[in-house]
């Protein structure tokens, strides 16, 4: 209510008169059920120091992004060296907590960001800086191995436990980028490492349920990849942005993100990278209302590309893209399309092809939850409950908001089957689980 009072005072000061102040009004704005009147938008913009023309040019709710300084820098800073350095996230202790539970850019705003990345990638940028202390490519190379280790640590422990390490690594690379001296070749190497560090941070924030922070790091990864002239790293960032889009936003946005990645990597991506991108777009298509044919077509292409085998130029960050992971993505897609028996067949195929619960326990827990959902949709309640118990057992020791929230949704789906002995046993065990995993 205090925020509405502030907007009302600004509304009156601008000569628009008094506003009706009701909490329900803000709830309807936040849910998208209604759009504030233009005068109310102008009052809010004035309150946050956003230029009036942005309200007209960007429209609701896109102009709201300019109310947050960090987002404003990511949106408005030029896609050059100075703009990229000026928009880098500051030290972790200086950042506010995640203030929104959803990504802050979607639709046309996301299109604009990706469009600027594509243009910047088409116009080679000289990455030269005169700072204190010259760094070399060998020095930058010492940061690439820790990036790989952070990724593997996340596979085992989850984003919440790994985030601090990743942020520390990102901040060291950011400091070097801002303050050190480097030539163009070293600068490109530096920004390639910085982009991967930002991409990892984005993923870890996403896994922790901190979605606006995650998206900020993903956009930072895009900017860094443009400075490095590294289309493949940018494509990887877009693929991870797509996961967030189809999970927390609009699956059609996710399809567009991966389509741009495929287009920009044309002629440069290795077969393994193309397999990853096609399988990721298939997953995005499966979450749309019209994507069955496109999903199946992309999965076929992903399998065809994967069959071409590994390549010497496969990026190190693509280590997780295996044949079993491809089948897991196919299974998840089938589940989203309402085809539980096909999903179960693909999950079985993934296990036969070597999917490892030991190497990827967090992902395995998520897949077990999806297998349980598939059994439930297929009318196999007992098997669903037994698989759910396996997932719950594996989740202990993991610190992943995705696992917790997925388990909660699964428990809600099983709640109507408590007459089944297996369901009662699951809920007995569920009651002793992580207190953060709850069901009403």
Tab-separated table of C-alpha atoms in Angstrom:
chain	number	residue	atom	x	y	z
A	1	UNK	CA	0.000	0.000	0.000
A	2	UNK	CA	2.879	2.379	0.695
A	3	UNK	CA	4.014	2.063	-2.918
A	4	UNK	CA	0.517	2.942	-4.151
A	5	UNK	CA	0.501	5.946	-1.828
A	6	UNK	CA	3.786	7.136	-3.356
A	7	UNK	CA	2.431	6.683	-6.879
A	8	UNK	CA	-0.758	8.517	-5.911
A	9	UNK	CA	1.191	11.481	-4.569
A	10	UNK	CA	3.245	11.636	-7.753
A	11	UNK	CA	0.035	11.215	-9.793
A	12	UNK	CA	-1.466	14.275	-8.111
A	13	UNK	CA	1.755	16.301	-8.380
A	14	UNK	CA	1.720	15.742	-12.143
A	15	UNK	CA	-1.799	17.170	-12.298
A	16	UNK	CA	-3.654	13.907	-12.939
A	17	UNK	CA	-5.726	14.042	-9.744
A	18	UNK	CA	-6.158	11.382	-7.054
A	19	UNK	CA	-5.946	7.648	-7.787
A	20	UNK	CA	-8.068	4.924	-6.259
A	21	UNK	CA	-5.751	3.079	-3.864
A	22	UNK	CA	-6.546	-0.631	-3.601
A	23	UNK	CA	-4.199	-3.556	-3.128
A	24	UNK	CA	-6.263	-5.571	-5.647
A	25	UNK	CA	-5.224	-3.083	-8.315
A	26	UNK	CA	-1.534	-3.939	-7.925
A	27	UNK	CA	-2.333	-7.661	-7.856
A	28	UNK	CA	-4.128	-7.319	-11.192
A	29	UNK	CA	-1.179	-5.377	-12.648
A	30	UNK	CA	1.308	-8.004	-11.467
A	31	UNK	CA	-0.762	-10.915	-12.776
A	32	UNK	CA	-1.275	-9.306	-16.168
A	33	UNK	CA	-5.049	-9.255	-15.674
A	34	UNK	CA	-5.118	-5.500	-16.269
A	35	UNK	CA	-2.848	-2.683	-17.465
A	36	UNK	CA	-2.454	0.558	-15.476
A	37	UNK	CA	-3.989	3.655	-16.991
A	38	UNK	CA	-1.488	5.792	-18.871
A	39	UNK	CA	-1.545	8.485	-16.186
A	40	UNK	CA	-0.679	5.882	-13.528
A	41	UNK	CA	2.187	4.600	-15.694
A	42	UNK	CA	3.526	8.127	-16.121
A	43	UNK	CA	3.358	8.664	-12.367
A	44	UNK	CA	5.270	5.419	-11.748
A	45	UNK	CA	7.842	6.313	-14.386
A	46	UNK	CA	8.352	9.742	-12.820
A	47	UNK	CA	8.741	8.108	-9.408
A	48	UNK	CA	11.481	5.801	-10.705
A	49	UNK	CA	13.271	8.349	-12.875
A	50	UNK	CA	12.285	6.676	-16.158
A	51	UNK	CA	11.914	9.133	-19.074
A	52	UNK	CA	8.339	9.763	-20.198
A	53	UNK	CA	9.137	8.855	-23.789
A	54	UNK	CA	10.171	5.333	-22.676
A	55	UNK	CA	6.609	4.756	-21.451
A	56	UNK	CA	5.297	5.529	-24.928
A	57	UNK	CA	8.113	3.869	-26.871
A	58	UNK	CA	8.415	0.607	-24.921
A	59	UNK	CA	4.887	0.201	-23.590
A	60	UNK	CA	3.704	-1.712	-20.544
A	61	UNK	CA	5.343	-3.614	-18.926
A	62	UNK	CA	8.627	-3.360	-20.872
A	63	UNK	CA	9.451	0.162	-19.702
A	64	UNK	CA	9.444	-1.084	-16.084
A	65	UNK	CA	12.790	-2.739	-16.758
A	66	UNK	CA	14.344	0.719	-16.866
A	67	UNK	CA	13.318	1.274	-13.235
A	68	UNK	CA	16.065	-1.116	-12.118
A	69	UNK	CA	19.578	0.300	-12.623
A	70	UNK	CA	21.249	-3.039	-13.337
A	71	UNK	CA	18.638	-4.017	-15.897
A	72	UNK	CA	18.766	-0.551	-17.417
A	73	UNK	CA	22.485	-0.943	-18.036
A	74	UNK	CA	22.029	-4.355	-19.618
A	75	UNK	CA	19.267	-3.002	-21.871
A	76	UNK	CA	20.593	0.413	-22.815
A	77	UNK	CA	24.402	0.178	-22.693
A	78	UNK	CA	25.993	-0.023	-26.168
A	79	UNK	CA	27.246	-3.400	-27.296
A	80	UNK	CA	30.894	-2.402	-27.294
A	81	UNK	CA	33.750	-2.846	-24.839
A	82	UNK	CA	32.910	0.128	-22.623
A	83	UNK	CA	29.195	-0.667	-22.620
A	84	UNK	CA	29.809	-4.293	-21.724
A	85	UNK	CA	32.235	-3.440	-18.926
A	86	UNK	CA	29.833	-0.818	-17.578
A	87	UNK	CA	26.947	-3.285	-17.432
A	88	UNK	CA	28.792	-6.109	-15.632
A	89	UNK	CA	27.081	-7.133	-12.385
A	90	UNK	CA	28.867	-5.754	-9.325
A	91	UNK	CA	30.233	-7.727	-6.359
A	92	UNK	CA	27.788	-10.224	-4.860
A	93	UNK	CA	27.695	-8.497	-1.487
A	94	UNK	CA	26.699	-5.218	-3.156
A	95	UNK	CA	23.743	-6.698	-5.064
A	96	UNK	CA	20.209	-6.719	-3.673
A	97	UNK	CA	18.446	-10.038	-3.321
A	98	UNK	CA	16.444	-11.299	-6.261
A	99	UNK	CA	13.464	-8.932	-6.259
A	100	UNK	CA	11.317	-10.771	-8.817
A	101	UNK	CA	10.363	-14.424	-9.049
A	102	UNK	CA	10.293	-14.441	-12.844
A	103	UNK	CA	12.603	-13.401	-15.709
A	104	UNK	CA	12.599	-9.642	-16.341
A	105	UNK	CA	12.756	-9.741	-20.154
A	106	UNK	CA	10.337	-11.489	-22.499
A	107	UNK	CA	8.675	-11.023	-25.862
A	108	UNK	CA	9.800	-7.973	-27.811
A	109	UNK	CA	12.314	-6.972	-25.116
A	110	UNK	CA	14.015	-10.347	-25.376
A	111	UNK	CA	13.896	-10.098	-29.169
A	112	UNK	CA	15.677	-6.732	-28.990
A	113	UNK	CA	18.450	-8.094	-26.751
A	114	UNK	CA	19.060	-11.073	-29.026
A	115	UNK	CA	18.929	-8.833	-32.085
A	116	UNK	CA	21.626	-6.566	-30.659
A	117	UNK	CA	23.768	-9.604	-29.832
A	118	UNK	CA	23.432	-10.827	-33.408
A	119	UNK	CA	24.392	-7.428	-34.830
A	120	UNK	CA	27.365	-7.076	-32.469
A	121	UNK	CA	28.579	-10.518	-33.477
A	122	UNK	CA	28.427	-9.489	-37.146
A	123	UNK	CA	30.619	-6.443	-36.570
A	124	UNK	CA	33.994	-7.549	-35.142
A	125	UNK	CA	34.959	-5.489	-32.092
A	126	UNK	CA	38.545	-4.769	-31.117
A	127	UNK	CA	38.939	-5.743	-27.475
A	128	UNK	CA	41.959	-3.769	-26.323
A	129	UNK	CA	42.396	-2.109	-22.946
A	130	UNK	CA	45.175	-0.107	-21.321
A	131	UNK	CA	45.018	-0.818	-17.605
A	132	UNK	CA	47.164	-1.709	-14.641
A	133	UNK	CA	49.166	-4.862	-15.195
A	134	UNK	CA	49.203	-6.699	-18.491
A	135	UNK	CA	47.598	-10.137	-18.654
A	136	UNK	CA	48.397	-12.822	-21.214
A	137	UNK	CA	46.394	-15.612	-22.809
A	138	UNK	CA	48.246	-18.166	-20.665
A	139	UNK	CA	47.129	-16.314	-17.536
A	140	UNK	CA	43.508	-16.301	-18.713
A	141	UNK	CA	43.792	-19.985	-19.520
A	142	UNK	CA	44.205	-20.750	-15.816
A	143	UNK	CA	40.526	-19.814	-15.339
A	144	UNK	CA	39.095	-22.257	-17.859
A	145	UNK	CA	39.727	-25.427	-15.844
A	146	UNK	CA	37.969	-24.058	-12.717
A	147	UNK	CA	34.945	-23.267	-14.892
A	148	UNK	CA	34.705	-26.925	-15.891
A	149	UNK	CA	35.082	-28.050	-12.263
A	150	UNK	CA	32.330	-25.669	-11.133
A	151	UNK	CA	30.011	-27.181	-13.717
A	152	UNK	CA	30.736	-30.705	-12.487
A	153	UNK	CA	30.271	-29.615	-8.866
A	154	UNK	CA	26.846	-28.241	-9.785
A	155	UNK	CA	25.927	-31.594	-11.366
A	156	UNK	CA	26.491	-33.260	-7.997
A	157	UNK	CA	25.466	-30.664	-5.396
A	158	UNK	CA	23.050	-28.308	-7.149
A	159	UNK	CA	23.025	-24.565	-7.700
A	160	UNK	CA	22.533	-23.325	-4.154
A	161	UNK	CA	25.738	-24.889	-2.852
A	162	UNK	CA	27.846	-24.038	-5.900
A	163	UNK	CA	26.792	-20.436	-6.501
A	164	UNK	CA	29.302	-18.738	-4.197
A	165	UNK	CA	32.257	-20.413	-5.901
A	166	UNK	CA	30.954	-19.464	-9.340
A	167	UNK	CA	30.309	-15.853	-8.326
A	168	UNK	CA	33.825	-15.524	-6.903
A	169	UNK	CA	35.304	-16.794	-10.162
A	170	UNK	CA	33.115	-14.435	-12.200
A	171	UNK	CA	34.097	-11.448	-10.072
A	172	UNK	CA	37.823	-12.126	-10.480
A	173	UNK	CA	37.412	-12.292	-14.270
A	174	UNK	CA	35.277	-9.131	-14.184
A	175	UNK	CA	37.975	-7.274	-12.251
A	176	UNK	CA	40.616	-8.332	-14.778
A	177	UNK	CA	38.382	-7.230	-17.657
A	178	UNK	CA	37.794	-3.816	-16.058
A	179	UNK	CA	41.267	-3.031	-14.729
A	180	UNK	CA	43.973	-4.972	-16.576
A	181	UNK	CA	45.755	-4.247	-19.843
A	182	UNK	CA	45.341	-6.698	-22.708
A	183	UNK	CA	45.706	-6.905	-26.457
A	184	UNK	CA	42.941	-7.983	-28.805
A	185	UNK	CA	43.757	-11.702	-28.842
A	186	UNK	CA	44.034	-11.837	-25.057
A	187	UNK	CA	40.891	-9.754	-24.688
A	188	UNK	CA	38.887	-12.187	-26.790
A	189	UNK	CA	40.169	-15.093	-24.722
A	190	UNK	CA	39.312	-13.174	-21.548
A	191	UNK	CA	35.760	-12.380	-22.634
A	192	UNK	CA	35.202	-15.947	-23.767
A	193	UNK	CA	36.067	-17.124	-20.246
A	194	UNK	CA	34.021	-14.307	-18.701
A	195	UNK	CA	31.014	-15.260	-20.821
A	196	UNK	CA	31.166	-18.886	-19.718
A	197	UNK	CA	31.558	-17.767	-16.085
A	198	UNK	CA	28.452	-15.585	-16.468
A	199	UNK	CA	26.535	-18.414	-18.159
A	200	UNK	CA	27.361	-20.731	-15.258
A	201	UNK	CA	26.213	-18.103	-12.739
A	202	UNK	CA	22.982	-17.689	-14.689
A	203	UNK	CA	22.350	-21.422	-14.588
A	204	UNK	CA	23.086	-21.660	-10.861
A	205	UNK	CA	20.746	-18.768	-10.059
A	206	UNK	CA	18.107	-20.459	-12.234
A	207	UNK	CA	18.548	-23.766	-10.399
A	208	UNK	CA	18.151	-21.833	-7.142
A	209	UNK	CA	14.854	-20.290	-8.262
A	210	UNK	CA	16.292	-16.749	-8.557
A	211	UNK	CA	15.098	-16.006	-12.038
A	212	UNK	CA	15.668	-12.302	-12.572
A	213	UNK	CA	19.274	-12.623	-11.398
A	214	UNK	CA	19.695	-15.665	-13.646
A	215	UNK	CA	18.535	-13.742	-16.690
A	216	UNK	CA	20.865	-10.840	-15.920
A	217	UNK	CA	23.850	-13.197	-15.983
A	218	UNK	CA	22.638	-14.829	-19.181
A	219	UNK	CA	22.473	-11.436	-20.907
A	220	UNK	CA	25.952	-10.677	-19.543
A	221	UNK	CA	27.120	-13.965	-21.095
A	222	UNK	CA	25.666	-12.867	-24.431
A	223	UNK	CA	27.463	-9.521	-24.236
A	224	UNK	CA	30.760	-11.203	-23.368
A	225	UNK	CA	30.410	-13.691	-26.238
A	226	UNK	CA	29.907	-10.775	-28.631
A	227	UNK	CA	33.107	-9.133	-27.338
A	228	UNK	CA	34.930	-12.427	-27.823
A	229	UNK	CA	33.455	-12.918	-31.291
A	230	UNK	CA	32.425	-16.366	-30.061
A	231	UNK	CA	29.137	-17.344	-31.740
A	232	UNK	CA	29.156	-20.844	-30.231
A	233	UNK	CA	29.451	-19.518	-26.657
A	234	UNK	CA	26.625	-17.108	-27.382
A	235	UNK	CA	24.537	-19.945	-28.790
A	236	UNK	CA	25.126	-21.901	-25.596
A	237	UNK	CA	23.944	-18.922	-23.525
A	238	UNK	CA	20.821	-18.661	-25.709
A	239	UNK	CA	20.106	-22.359	-25.193
A	240	UNK	CA	20.220	-21.904	-21.427
A	241	UNK	CA	18.061	-18.789	-21.701
A	242	UNK	CA	15.605	-20.984	-23.601
A	243	UNK	CA	15.422	-23.431	-20.689
A	244	UNK	CA	14.423	-20.535	-18.454
A	245	UNK	CA	11.940	-19.225	-21.025
A	246	UNK	CA	10.024	-22.485	-21.481
A	247	UNK	CA	10.193	-23.248	-17.731
A	248	UNK	CA	9.268	-19.849	-16.312
A	249	UNK	CA	8.005	-17.749	-19.202
A	250	UNK	CA	6.835	-18.266	-22.764
A	251	UNK	CA	7.838	-21.398	-24.682
A	252	UNK	CA	7.476	-19.496	-27.977
A	253	UNK	CA	10.237	-17.163	-26.742
A	254	UNK	CA	12.366	-20.244	-26.119
A	255	UNK	CA	11.826	-21.495	-29.671
A	256	UNK	CA	12.943	-18.132	-31.054
A	257	UNK	CA	16.038	-18.039	-28.854
A	258	UNK	CA	17.303	-21.409	-30.055
A	259	UNK	CA	16.390	-20.613	-33.651
A	260	UNK	CA	18.619	-17.535	-33.519
A	261	UNK	CA	21.400	-19.637	-31.995
A	262	UNK	CA	21.161	-22.162	-34.824
A	263	UNK	CA	21.142	-19.406	-37.419
A	264	UNK	CA	24.185	-17.594	-36.019
A	265	UNK	CA	26.163	-20.865	-35.717
A	266	UNK	CA	25.414	-21.967	-39.268
A	267	UNK	CA	28.594	-23.364	-40.805
A	268	UNK	CA	30.556	-23.085	-37.554
A	269	UNK	CA	28.853	-25.348	-35.006
A	270	UNK	CA	30.120	-28.899	-34.585
A	271	UNK	CA	27.614	-31.755	-35.009
A	272	UNK	CA	27.520	-32.246	-31.233
A	273	UNK	CA	26.624	-28.584	-30.671
A	274	UNK	CA	23.960	-28.740	-33.374
A	275	UNK	CA	22.536	-31.853	-31.720
A	276	UNK	CA	22.293	-29.961	-28.440
A	277	UNK	CA	20.572	-26.973	-30.051
A	278	UNK	CA	18.076	-29.049	-32.042
A	279	UNK	CA	17.193	-31.126	-28.978
A	280	UNK	CA	16.773	-27.954	-26.937
A	281	UNK	CA	14.473	-26.435	-29.556
A	282	UNK	CA	12.510	-29.691	-29.634
A	283	UNK	CA	12.039	-29.394	-25.881
A	284	UNK	CA	10.821	-25.820	-26.321
A	285	UNK	CA	8.394	-26.871	-29.064
A	286	UNK	CA	6.983	-29.548	-26.750
A	287	UNK	CA	5.901	-26.834	-24.328
A	288	UNK	CA	3.962	-24.854	-26.931
A	289	UNK	CA	0.346	-25.478	-27.875
A	290	UNK	CA	1.191	-26.288	-31.504
A	291	UNK	CA	4.603	-27.914	-31.425
A	292	UNK	CA	4.140	-31.659	-31.935
A	293	UNK	CA	5.346	-31.876	-35.544
A	294	UNK	CA	8.180	-29.385	-35.042
A	295	UNK	CA	9.286	-31.170	-31.867
A	296	UNK	CA	9.503	-34.559	-33.566
A	297	UNK	CA	11.313	-33.054	-36.573
A	298	UNK	CA	13.914	-31.388	-34.359
A	299	UNK	CA	14.452	-34.553	-32.330
A	300	UNK	CA	15.092	-36.501	-35.530
A	301	UNK	CA	17.628	-33.889	-36.615
A	302	UNK	CA	19.278	-33.889	-33.187
A	303	UNK	CA	19.743	-37.656	-33.360
A	304	UNK	CA	21.103	-37.384	-36.913
A	305	UNK	CA	23.634	-34.746	-35.877
A	306	UNK	CA	24.689	-36.679	-32.794
A	307	UNK	CA	25.293	-39.791	-34.906
A	308	UNK	CA	27.971	-37.865	-36.845
A	309	UNK	CA	30.177	-38.267	-33.791
A	310	UNK	CA	32.471	-36.031	-31.712
A	311	UNK	CA	34.759	-33.382	-33.161
A	312	UNK	CA	38.086	-31.929	-32.080
A	313	UNK	CA	36.432	-28.490	-31.889
A	314	UNK	CA	33.643	-29.568	-29.543
A	315	UNK	CA	33.611	-26.998	-26.692
A	316	UNK	CA	34.572	-28.306	-23.251
A	317	UNK	CA	31.312	-26.947	-21.815
A	318	UNK	CA	29.383	-29.426	-23.960
A	319	UNK	CA	30.569	-32.410	-21.894
A	320	UNK	CA	27.046	-33.160	-20.654
A	321	UNK	CA	25.582	-33.656	-24.151
A	322	UNK	CA	25.548	-37.445	-24.408
A	323	UNK	CA	23.295	-39.886	-26.230
A	324	UNK	CA	21.571	-40.702	-22.954
A	325	UNK	CA	20.937	-37.006	-22.287
A	326	UNK	CA	19.446	-36.671	-25.767
A	327	UNK	CA	17.010	-39.490	-24.965
A	328	UNK	CA	16.172	-37.854	-21.633
A	329	UNK	CA	15.259	-34.666	-23.491
A	330	UNK	CA	13.146	-36.709	-25.910
A	331	UNK	CA	11.395	-38.330	-22.953
A	332	UNK	CA	10.713	-35.000	-21.246
A	333	UNK	CA	9.336	-33.657	-24.525
A	334	UNK	CA	7.000	-36.638	-24.920
A	335	UNK	CA	5.766	-36.105	-21.378
A	336	UNK	CA	5.018	-32.439	-22.081
A	337	UNK	CA	3.147	-33.503	-25.222
A	338	UNK	CA	0.926	-35.808	-23.159
A	339	UNK	CA	2.459	-39.053	-24.438
A	340	UNK	CA	3.434	-40.896	-21.242
A	341	UNK	CA	4.117	-44.302	-22.832
A	342	UNK	CA	6.508	-42.762	-25.367
A	343	UNK	CA	8.129	-40.826	-22.538
A	344	UNK	CA	8.697	-44.021	-20.551
A	345	UNK	CA	10.212	-45.735	-23.615
A	346	UNK	CA	12.671	-42.868	-24.070
A	347	UNK	CA	13.528	-42.780	-20.355
A	348	UNK	CA	14.298	-46.523	-20.564
A	349	UNK	CA	16.422	-45.923	-23.670
A	350	UNK	CA	18.396	-43.221	-21.836
A	351	UNK	CA	19.152	-45.600	-18.977
A	352	UNK	CA	20.284	-48.285	-21.450
A	353	UNK	CA	22.585	-45.785	-23.138
A	354	UNK	CA	24.434	-45.090	-19.905
A	355	UNK	CA	22.677	-42.269	-18.069
A	356	UNK	CA	24.523	-42.053	-14.739
A	357	UNK	CA	22.797	-41.233	-11.457
A	358	UNK	CA	26.234	-41.100	-9.843
A	359	UNK	CA	27.668	-38.494	-12.231
A	360	UNK	CA	24.493	-36.389	-12.512
A	361	UNK	CA	22.491	-36.913	-9.301
A	362	UNK	CA	20.603	-33.612	-9.481
A	363	UNK	CA	19.502	-34.208	-13.070
A	364	UNK	CA	18.710	-37.833	-12.275
A	365	UNK	CA	16.435	-36.748	-9.430
A	366	UNK	CA	14.576	-34.444	-11.835
A	367	UNK	CA	14.258	-37.226	-14.396
A	368	UNK	CA	12.969	-39.670	-11.771
A	369	UNK	CA	10.279	-37.135	-10.894
A	370	UNK	CA	9.308	-36.940	-14.568
A	371	UNK	CA	9.266	-40.736	-14.851
A	372	UNK	CA	6.924	-40.825	-11.865
A	373	UNK	CA	4.650	-38.293	-13.575
A	374	UNK	CA	4.673	-40.435	-16.732
A	375	UNK	CA	3.691	-43.555	-14.765
A	376	UNK	CA	0.902	-41.594	-13.099
A	377	UNK	CA	-0.419	-40.332	-16.450
A	378	UNK	CA	-0.286	-43.904	-17.732
A	379	UNK	CA	-2.445	-45.027	-14.789
A	380	UNK	CA	0.407	-46.898	-13.069
A	381	UNK	CA	0.016	-45.426	-9.584
A	382	UNK	CA	2.161	-47.934	-7.679
A	383	UNK	CA	5.090	-47.538	-10.073
A	384	UNK	CA	4.702	-43.771	-9.867
A	385	UNK	CA	4.913	-43.896	-6.070
A	386	UNK	CA	7.944	-46.210	-6.042
A	387	UNK	CA	9.776	-43.957	-8.517
A	388	UNK	CA	8.779	-40.862	-6.525
A	389	UNK	CA	10.325	-42.467	-3.426
A	390	UNK	CA	13.569	-43.023	-5.342
A	391	UNK	CA	13.580	-39.365	-6.379
A	392	UNK	CA	12.937	-38.246	-2.816
A	393	UNK	CA	15.774	-40.427	-1.529
A	394	UNK	CA	18.194	-39.027	-4.104
A	395	UNK	CA	17.142	-35.432	-3.385
A	396	UNK	CA	18.582	-35.588	0.112
A	397	UNK	CA	21.939	-33.857	0.024
A	398	UNK	CA	21.020	-31.820	-3.053
A	399	UNK	CA	20.415	-28.091	-2.799
A	400	UNK	CA	18.306	-27.330	-5.835
A	401	UNK	CA	15.098	-25.310	-5.849
A	402	UNK	CA	14.108	-27.018	-9.097
A	403	UNK	CA	14.230	-30.427	-7.427
A	404	UNK	CA	12.272	-29.154	-4.432
A	405	UNK	CA	9.558	-27.491	-6.486
A	406	UNK	CA	9.272	-30.481	-8.855
A	407	UNK	CA	8.908	-32.833	-5.881
A	408	UNK	CA	6.210	-30.615	-4.404
A	409	UNK	CA	4.248	-30.695	-7.673
A	410	UNK	CA	4.645	-34.470	-7.856
A	411	UNK	CA	3.395	-34.887	-4.285
A	412	UNK	CA	0.367	-32.752	-5.100
A	413	UNK	CA	-0.368	-34.992	-8.093
A	414	UNK	CA	-0.086	-38.101	-5.898
A	415	UNK	CA	-2.200	-36.670	-3.091
A	416	UNK	CA	-5.417	-37.951	-4.647
A	417	UNK	CA	-4.162	-41.552	-4.510
A	418	UNK	CA	-3.646	-41.973	-0.763
A	419	UNK	CA	-5.935	-45.016	-0.776
A	420	UNK	CA	-3.043	-46.849	-2.490
A	421	UNK	CA	-0.599	-48.502	-0.052
A	422	UNK	CA	2.401	-47.361	-2.123
A	423	UNK	CA	1.132	-43.784	-1.962
A	424	UNK	CA	0.745	-43.952	1.814
A	425	UNK	CA	4.302	-45.259	2.120
A	426	UNK	CA	5.545	-42.437	-0.093
A	427	UNK	CA	3.835	-39.797	2.034
A	428	UNK	CA	5.153	-41.367	5.248
A	429	UNK	CA	8.667	-40.969	3.836
A	430	UNK	CA	7.806	-37.553	2.387
A	431	UNK	CA	7.008	-36.288	5.877
A	432	UNK	CA	10.614	-36.911	6.961
A	433	UNK	CA	12.137	-35.139	3.954
A	434	UNK	CA	13.753	-31.721	3.605
A	435	UNK	CA	11.398	-29.259	5.377
A	436	UNK	CA	11.690	-26.995	2.345
A	437	UNK	CA	9.776	-29.670	0.368
A	438	UNK	CA	6.196	-29.105	1.414
A	439	UNK	CA	2.668	-29.871	0.350
A	440	UNK	CA	-0.472	-28.145	1.556
